[in-house]
Short mmCIF file of C-alpha atoms in Angstrom, two decimals:
data_model
loop_
_atom_site.label_atom_id
_atom_site.label_comp_id
_atom_site.label_asym_id
_atom_site.label_seq_id
_atom_site.Cartn_x
_atom_site.Cartn_y
_atom_site.Cartn_z
CA MET I 22 143.62 88.01 72.76
CA LYS I 23 143.21 84.52 74.60
CA ILE I 24 146.38 82.80 76.16
CA SER I 25 147.09 79.06 78.20
CA LEU I 26 148.92 79.23 81.17
CA SER I 27 150.19 76.25 82.69
CA ILE I 28 151.35 76.45 86.86
CA GLY I 29 153.12 74.90 89.12
CA ALA I 30 155.05 74.16 92.59
CA ASN I 31 156.38 71.56 94.20
CA LEU I 32 157.56 73.50 97.07
CA GLY I 33 156.12 75.44 100.41
CA ARG I 34 152.16 74.83 100.58
CA ARG I 35 151.68 74.45 96.74
CA ALA I 36 148.23 74.42 97.04
CA ALA I 37 147.61 78.04 98.47
CA THR I 38 151.05 79.26 96.45
CA LEU I 39 149.09 77.88 92.90
CA ARG I 40 145.69 80.33 94.54
CA ALA I 41 147.68 82.92 95.09
CA ALA I 42 149.44 83.31 91.39
CA VAL I 43 145.78 82.64 89.53
CA ARG I 44 144.17 85.87 92.39
CA ARG I 45 147.53 87.63 91.48
CA ILE I 46 147.39 87.12 86.82
CA ALA I 47 143.38 87.86 87.38
CA GLY I 48 144.47 91.29 88.93
CA LEU I 49 146.52 91.79 86.10
CA PRO I 50 145.63 95.40 83.75
CA GLY I 51 143.35 94.64 80.89
CA THR I 52 143.26 90.95 81.57
CA ARG I 53 140.16 89.50 82.49
CA LEU I 54 140.56 85.21 83.57
CA LEU I 55 138.62 83.07 82.29
CA GLY I 56 139.05 79.95 83.87
CA ALA I 57 141.14 78.04 86.31
CA SER I 58 141.29 74.50 86.24
CA SER I 59 141.11 71.84 89.22
CA PHE I 60 144.83 70.70 90.71
CA TYR I 61 146.91 67.75 89.22
CA ALA I 62 149.45 65.62 91.25
CA THR I 63 152.35 64.85 89.26
CA ALA I 64 155.01 63.25 88.86
CA PRO I 65 158.16 65.22 87.90
CA TRP I 66 159.18 65.78 84.38
CA GLY I 67 162.45 66.19 82.96
CA LYS I 68 164.37 66.09 86.38
CA THR I 69 162.62 63.11 88.41
CA ASP I 70 164.77 63.58 91.69
CA GLN I 71 162.57 65.72 93.40
CA PRO I 72 159.53 66.36 95.25
CA PRO I 73 156.34 65.78 93.31
CA PHE I 74 154.50 68.55 91.88
CA LEU I 75 150.86 69.88 91.72
CA ASN I 76 149.69 71.69 88.35
CA GLY I 77 147.40 73.86 87.02
CA ALA I 78 146.05 75.55 84.07
CA VAL I 79 144.75 78.97 83.77
CA GLN I 80 143.24 80.52 81.16
CA VAL I 81 142.78 84.47 80.51
CA GLU I 82 141.62 87.11 77.41
CA THR I 83 144.17 90.16 77.45
CA SER I 84 144.99 93.20 75.96
CA LEU I 85 148.51 92.34 77.09
CA THR I 86 151.15 91.08 74.55
CA PRO I 87 152.41 87.26 75.28
CA LEU I 88 155.71 89.00 76.10
CA GLU I 89 154.37 91.65 78.01
CA LEU I 90 152.09 89.02 79.83
CA LEU I 91 155.75 86.90 80.18
CA HIS I 92 157.74 89.71 82.12
CA GLU I 93 154.06 90.47 84.90
CA THR I 94 153.96 86.41 85.39
CA GLN I 95 157.68 85.84 85.64
CA ALA I 96 156.86 89.16 88.12
CA ILE I 97 154.27 87.61 90.33
CA GLU I 98 156.76 84.30 90.06
CA ARG I 99 159.29 85.86 92.08
CA ASP I 100 156.92 87.63 94.36
CA LEU I 101 155.19 84.22 95.53
CA GLY I 102 159.37 83.34 96.37
CA ARG I 103 160.25 81.67 92.92
CA VAL I 104 164.43 81.78 93.22
CA ARG I 105 165.46 79.77 89.61
CA HIS I 106 168.17 78.07 90.30
CA GLU I 107 168.43 75.22 87.75
CA HIS I 108 166.86 73.62 84.77
CA TRP I 109 163.90 71.76 85.53
CA GLY I 110 164.24 72.07 88.78
CA ALA I 111 162.21 72.34 92.44
CA ARG I 112 160.23 75.45 92.63
CA THR I 113 157.93 77.26 94.61
CA ILE I 114 155.91 78.69 91.60
CA ASP I 115 156.24 77.65 87.58
CA ILE I 116 153.84 79.64 85.59
CA ASP I 117 154.51 79.23 82.23
CA LEU I 118 152.59 80.49 79.21
CA VAL I 119 151.78 77.65 76.93
CA TYR I 120 149.70 78.43 74.35
CA ALA I 121 147.47 81.34 72.65
CA ILE I 122 145.25 82.78 69.89
CA ASP I 123 144.38 85.70 68.46
CA GLY I 124 140.85 85.54 67.11
CA THR I 125 140.78 82.34 64.57
CA GLN I 126 144.79 82.59 64.71
CA VAL I 127 146.92 80.51 66.90
CA VAL I 128 149.97 82.66 68.00
CA ARG I 129 153.42 81.86 67.28
CA SER I 130 156.64 83.25 68.89
CA HIS I 131 160.17 81.72 67.89
CA THR I 132 162.66 84.19 70.27
CA PRO I 133 165.15 83.52 72.87
CA GLU I 134 162.68 84.58 75.58
CA LEU I 135 159.48 82.70 74.61
CA LYS I 136 158.52 80.00 72.27
CA LEU I 137 154.57 79.91 71.67
CA PRO I 138 152.92 77.04 71.32
CA HIS I 139 154.95 75.94 74.41
CA PRO I 140 157.90 73.31 72.54
CA TYR I 141 157.23 70.93 75.00
CA LEU I 142 152.75 71.23 75.22
CA LEU I 143 152.34 68.29 73.29
CA GLU I 144 154.26 66.44 75.63
CA ARG I 145 153.15 66.91 78.65
CA ALA I 146 150.46 65.48 80.40
CA PHE I 147 150.76 67.65 83.23
CA VAL I 148 149.76 70.59 81.04
CA LEU I 149 147.27 68.73 78.92
CA GLU I 150 145.42 67.01 81.31
CA PRO I 151 144.20 70.43 82.95
CA LEU I 152 143.81 71.97 80.08
CA LYS I 153 141.74 69.93 78.94
CA GLU I 154 138.92 70.46 81.66
CA LEU I 155 138.84 74.42 80.38
CA ALA I 156 139.31 74.32 76.31
CA PRO I 157 137.89 70.94 75.90
CA ASP I 158 137.13 71.25 72.02
CA ILE I 159 141.05 73.09 71.37
CA LEU I 160 142.86 71.70 68.49
CA LEU I 161 146.41 71.06 68.68
CA GLU I 162 148.53 71.16 65.58
CA GLY I 163 145.28 69.74 63.84
CA ARG I 164 144.55 67.14 66.49
CA SER I 165 141.51 67.08 69.61
CA ILE I 166 143.29 68.11 72.78
CA THR I 167 141.76 64.48 74.23
CA SER I 168 143.65 62.63 71.96
CA TRP I 169 146.87 64.35 72.85
CA CYS I 170 146.27 63.59 76.20
CA GLU I 171 145.25 59.62 75.63
CA LYS I 172 148.77 60.21 73.28
CA ASN I 173 150.32 61.08 76.64
CA ALA I 174 148.84 59.09 78.99
CA GLY I 175 151.03 56.87 81.94
CA GLN I 176 152.88 59.90 82.71
CA GLY I 177 151.65 60.03 86.58
CA VAL I 178 149.35 62.54 86.29
CA GLU I 179 146.07 62.33 88.61
CA LYS I 180 143.11 65.17 89.17
CA THR I 181 143.04 65.84 93.26
CA ASN I 182 140.92 66.91 95.76
CA GLU I 183 142.63 69.76 96.89
CA LEU I 184 141.20 73.42 97.40
CA ALA I 185 141.86 75.16 94.33
CA ASP I 186 139.12 77.91 93.95
CA PRO I 187 141.41 81.20 94.51
CA TRP I 188 138.32 82.54 95.93
CA PRO I 189 137.09 79.82 97.90
CA LEU I 190 134.95 82.23 100.22
CA GLN I 191 131.43 83.79 100.07
CA MET I 192 130.34 87.03 102.26
CA ILE I 193 126.67 87.24 103.59
CA ALA I 194 125.28 90.04 105.71
CA CYS I 195 122.52 92.19 106.25
CA VAL I 196 123.21 96.18 106.13
CA ALA I 197 121.70 100.03 106.26
CA LYS I 198 121.79 102.39 103.23
CA ASN I 199 125.71 103.72 104.52
CA ARG I 200 126.61 100.31 104.72
CA GLY I 201 125.87 99.93 108.75
CA ILE I 202 125.94 96.50 110.06
CA GLY I 203 126.05 96.85 113.83
CA LYS I 204 126.73 99.13 117.10
CA ASP I 205 128.25 98.17 120.54
CA GLY I 206 128.72 94.87 119.46
CA ARG I 207 125.17 93.93 117.96
CA LEU I 208 123.33 93.64 114.74
CA LEU I 209 121.39 96.44 113.50
CA PHE I 210 118.67 94.82 112.37
CA HIS I 211 116.81 91.38 113.53
CA ILE I 212 113.94 90.30 110.57
CA PRO I 213 112.69 87.86 110.40
CA GLU I 214 112.82 87.57 106.86
CA ASP I 215 116.22 87.59 107.00
CA MET I 216 117.04 85.31 109.44
CA GLU I 217 115.50 82.76 107.22
CA PHE I 218 117.44 83.72 104.19
CA PHE I 219 120.56 83.52 106.48
CA LYS I 220 119.45 79.64 107.63
CA LYS I 221 118.26 79.19 104.08
CA GLN I 222 122.05 79.54 102.54
CA THR I 223 124.68 79.04 105.49
CA LYS I 224 122.90 75.28 106.88
CA THR I 225 123.83 73.25 103.97
CA ASP I 226 125.69 69.93 103.56
CA GLY I 227 129.18 70.32 104.71
CA SER I 228 128.47 74.38 105.49
CA VAL I 229 131.52 76.19 107.86
CA VAL I 230 130.93 79.70 109.02
CA ILE I 231 133.48 81.85 109.85
CA MET I 232 133.66 84.51 112.67
CA GLY I 233 135.09 87.13 114.98
CA ARG I 234 135.21 87.14 118.76
CA LYS I 235 132.09 89.56 119.20
CA THR I 236 129.84 87.97 116.37
CA TRP I 237 130.80 84.65 118.05
CA GLU I 238 129.66 86.34 121.19
CA SER I 239 126.56 88.44 119.96
CA LEU I 240 125.03 85.16 118.68
CA PRO I 241 122.10 83.21 121.28
CA HIS I 242 124.09 79.79 120.97
CA THR I 243 126.19 77.78 118.31
CA LEU I 244 124.84 77.28 114.53
CA VAL I 245 123.60 74.59 114.71
CA GLY I 246 124.26 72.40 112.03
CA ARG I 247 127.50 73.99 110.73
CA LEU I 248 130.80 74.14 111.84
CA ASN I 249 131.82 77.33 113.89
CA ILE I 250 135.41 78.79 113.21
CA VAL I 251 135.79 81.90 114.98
CA LEU I 252 138.83 84.15 115.28
CA SER I 253 139.95 86.25 117.85
CA ARG I 254 142.81 88.82 119.16
CA THR I 255 142.00 87.95 122.82
CA ILE I 256 143.54 84.71 125.04
CA TRP I 257 139.62 82.60 125.48
CA ASN I 258 138.59 83.10 129.14
CA ALA I 259 136.77 81.06 131.08
CA GLN I 260 133.23 82.31 129.97
CA THR I 261 134.59 82.08 126.13
CA ASN I 262 133.31 77.89 125.97
CA PHE I 263 135.35 76.76 122.84
CA LYS I 264 135.58 73.30 121.76
CA ALA I 265 137.96 72.31 119.55
CA PRO I 266 137.62 68.74 117.81
CA PRO I 267 141.30 66.83 116.68
CA LEU I 268 141.16 67.77 112.87
CA GLY I 269 140.72 63.78 112.27
CA GLU I 270 137.04 64.57 113.72
CA LEU I 271 136.49 66.75 111.25
CA SER I 272 134.76 64.99 108.67
CA SER I 273 132.40 63.02 111.21
CA ALA I 274 128.95 64.06 111.72
CA SER I 275 129.88 65.75 114.90
CA GLU I 276 131.39 68.52 113.27
CA THR I 277 128.41 70.47 112.90
CA GLU I 278 128.07 70.79 116.81
CA ARG I 279 131.99 71.80 116.98
CA VAL I 280 133.67 74.98 117.44
CA ALA I 281 137.34 75.62 115.85
CA ALA I 282 139.29 78.62 117.54
CA PHE I 283 141.76 80.63 115.90
CA GLU I 284 143.96 82.86 118.16
CA VAL I 285 145.98 85.66 116.75
CA ARG I 286 148.97 85.09 119.02
CA ASP I 287 150.15 89.10 118.16
CA PRO I 288 147.96 91.97 118.39
CA SER I 289 149.37 93.32 115.84
CA GLU I 290 149.39 90.62 113.29
CA ARG I 291 146.91 91.47 110.77
CA LEU I 292 143.94 89.36 110.80
CA SER I 293 144.22 87.28 106.67
CA MET I 294 144.01 84.23 104.77
CA ALA I 295 147.49 85.32 103.58
CA GLU I 296 148.67 82.74 101.46
CA THR I 297 152.50 82.90 99.98
CA ALA I 298 154.97 80.48 100.77
CA LEU I 299 156.38 81.63 103.99
CA PRO I 300 156.92 78.84 106.33
CA SER I 301 154.09 80.42 109.59
CA PRO I 302 150.65 81.59 108.37
CA PRO I 303 149.87 84.56 110.41
CA LEU I 304 146.92 83.00 112.42
CA ARG I 305 147.09 79.35 114.45
CA GLY I 306 145.30 77.19 115.53
CA THR I 307 144.40 76.94 119.41
CA SER I 308 142.06 75.36 121.67
CA PRO I 309 141.36 76.77 125.24
CA LYS I 310 142.16 73.60 127.31
CA GLY I 311 144.98 72.71 125.05
CA GLY I 312 143.59 70.08 122.85
CA GLY I 313 142.40 70.16 119.22
CA LEU I 314 143.93 72.42 116.19
CA ARG I 315 147.90 71.79 116.08
CA ALA I 316 149.79 74.40 117.00
CA GLY I 317 150.88 76.26 114.00
CA ASP I 318 147.62 75.75 111.57
CA GLY I 319 146.60 78.38 110.16
CA LEU I 320 143.02 79.26 108.71
CA SER I 321 143.67 78.69 105.07
CA GLU I 322 145.15 75.45 106.01
CA PHE I 323 142.37 74.59 108.13
CA LEU I 324 139.96 75.17 104.93
CA GLU I 325 142.00 73.11 102.82
CA GLN I 326 141.42 70.30 105.12
CA LEU I 327 138.01 70.75 105.71
CA TRP I 328 137.50 70.78 101.94
CA ASN I 329 139.56 67.65 101.16
CA ASN I 330 137.63 66.02 103.83
CA GLN I 331 134.35 66.74 101.58
CA PRO I 332 135.55 68.91 98.64
CA GLY I 333 132.70 71.36 97.46
CA ARG I 334 131.31 72.49 101.41
CA PRO I 335 130.77 76.20 101.30
CA PHE I 336 132.59 78.49 103.42
CA TRP I 337 130.62 81.57 104.77
CA VAL I 338 132.09 84.79 106.56
CA ILE I 339 129.21 85.82 108.88
CA GLY I 340 130.95 88.95 110.84
CA GLY I 341 131.96 91.21 111.95
CA GLY I 342 133.46 94.31 110.40
CA THR I 343 137.61 93.68 110.34
CA LEU I 344 137.19 89.80 109.32
CA TYR I 345 134.67 91.29 106.25
CA ARG I 346 136.93 93.92 105.30
CA GLN I 347 140.14 91.40 105.97
CA LEU I 348 139.05 88.16 103.75
CA LEU I 349 137.25 90.14 101.12
CA PRO I 350 140.25 89.68 98.44
CA TYR I 351 139.64 85.68 99.09
CA THR I 352 135.61 86.19 98.15
CA ARG I 353 133.81 85.26 95.19
CA ARG I 354 130.51 86.14 96.19
CA VAL I 355 128.49 88.40 98.41
CA LEU I 356 125.17 88.48 99.53
CA LEU I 357 123.75 91.45 101.39
CA THR I 358 120.12 91.79 103.02
CA GLU I 359 120.04 95.70 102.09
CA VAL I 360 117.36 97.65 104.27
CA ASP I 361 116.16 100.93 103.66
CA ALA I 362 117.11 102.59 107.01
CA THR I 363 120.38 104.27 108.06
CA PRO I 364 120.42 103.43 111.99
CA ALA I 365 123.20 104.86 113.89
CA ALA I 366 126.49 101.88 113.68
CA ASP I 367 129.73 101.21 114.19
CA THR I 368 130.80 99.05 112.52
CA PHE I 369 130.54 98.47 108.43
CA PHE I 370 130.43 95.84 105.71
CA PRO I 371 133.35 97.20 103.16
CA ALA I 372 132.69 98.58 99.56
CA LEU I 373 132.10 96.02 96.85
CA ASP I 374 134.09 97.99 94.45
CA GLY I 375 135.39 94.35 92.83
CA PHE I 376 132.26 93.44 92.95
CA CYS I 377 129.22 93.78 90.57
CA CYS I 378 125.34 93.31 91.51
CA ILE I 379 124.44 90.33 89.12
CA LYS I 380 120.79 89.80 90.76
CA LYS I 381 118.17 91.78 93.30
CA ARG I 382 115.17 90.37 95.08
CA PRO I 383 112.59 92.34 96.85
CA ALA I 384 111.94 90.57 100.16
CA GLU I 385 108.26 90.93 101.52
CA THR I 386 109.49 92.64 104.21
CA SER I 387 108.75 96.36 103.60
CA GLY I 388 111.83 97.98 102.44
CA VAL I 389 114.11 94.94 102.06
CA VAL I 390 116.00 93.65 99.06
CA PHE I 391 117.94 90.41 98.92
CA VAL I 392 121.08 91.18 96.66
CA GLU I 393 123.99 89.33 95.30
CA TYR I 394 127.01 90.11 94.35
CA LEU I 395 129.86 88.26 91.95
CA ARG I 396 133.81 89.48 92.13
CA LYS I 397 134.19 91.17 88.34
CA ASP I 398 137.76 90.46 87.67
CA ILE I 399 136.71 86.86 86.49
CA CYS I 400 133.27 85.67 84.51
CA TYR I 401 132.97 81.81 85.42
CA ARG I 402 131.59 80.34 88.44
CA VAL I 403 132.45 77.06 90.21
#
């Protein structure tokens, strides 16, 4: 059964919460994510004395019944901080089932708990416009979705540049047969063909590379032509020459010579891109000399701003082991240079249980293969 859902939020970090909701929906049992739309800025509907919304659409294929899916999405709403105070009121997250097809038949439900198709589907541009992005050929009550969108034009719905991809990260690494990637703070392999592959993949327009402190310290110099983001649990010292630019400069060409530094203030804090409705993300932006990033800026907020300045720019995670492991839940694609050798290692790349291999290419170097992995719980690419 294919089911279309509408998602929206007008409180807290709206885009982050919507991305978290999509990840949760994709992870439901018996469910595969067919598509997730861009985000749309929307004037309030029904109750207008509240902040503007950010809306999107999600389409899934699922073995769950519509009622079972409803209960699962209500649990997701609660987990992400939804509290139901008033009808059509402000909310941290809203997930509605709006349309379902079983084979070729439209699913209809008219119970007090669930009504399908959604009774306001044909009246809400903030539902129709994102849904049109995912299913442009869909017919609603005998008319094309484009026709319904035209009928509801003028409701203040506008596509935004907000980061909508629930998995915006890509990873790249060179790994041994035992998944080892390093020892004593240094890479296991220095293969010229792999180095060229790394440069070709990561040095593209607007590229951002995210790394841990040890990875940064192992580099002979800043990765030129890319914005370097360094994450650390330690206090910066005089030997660590970070230069964090003011956020206002990040859209300029000078960012390719810059390094943005993030410090985890409490060493016990988990290094992550946790995206919830909580007011303070665990990562805090900092500059060793007091300038640059505003205190309290989290990594995901920072990436959002970079994306908004230049939509479509790639975000690469390049090491080390802890960072790979903790950012993997936010990663769509992994590129590995796999080496047929097992040197001693103390740092390892995490298992890719949630990914499938989609491409292999032997390198010219003997015993080396370039392999591409893609997240399994989605079947579309952006």
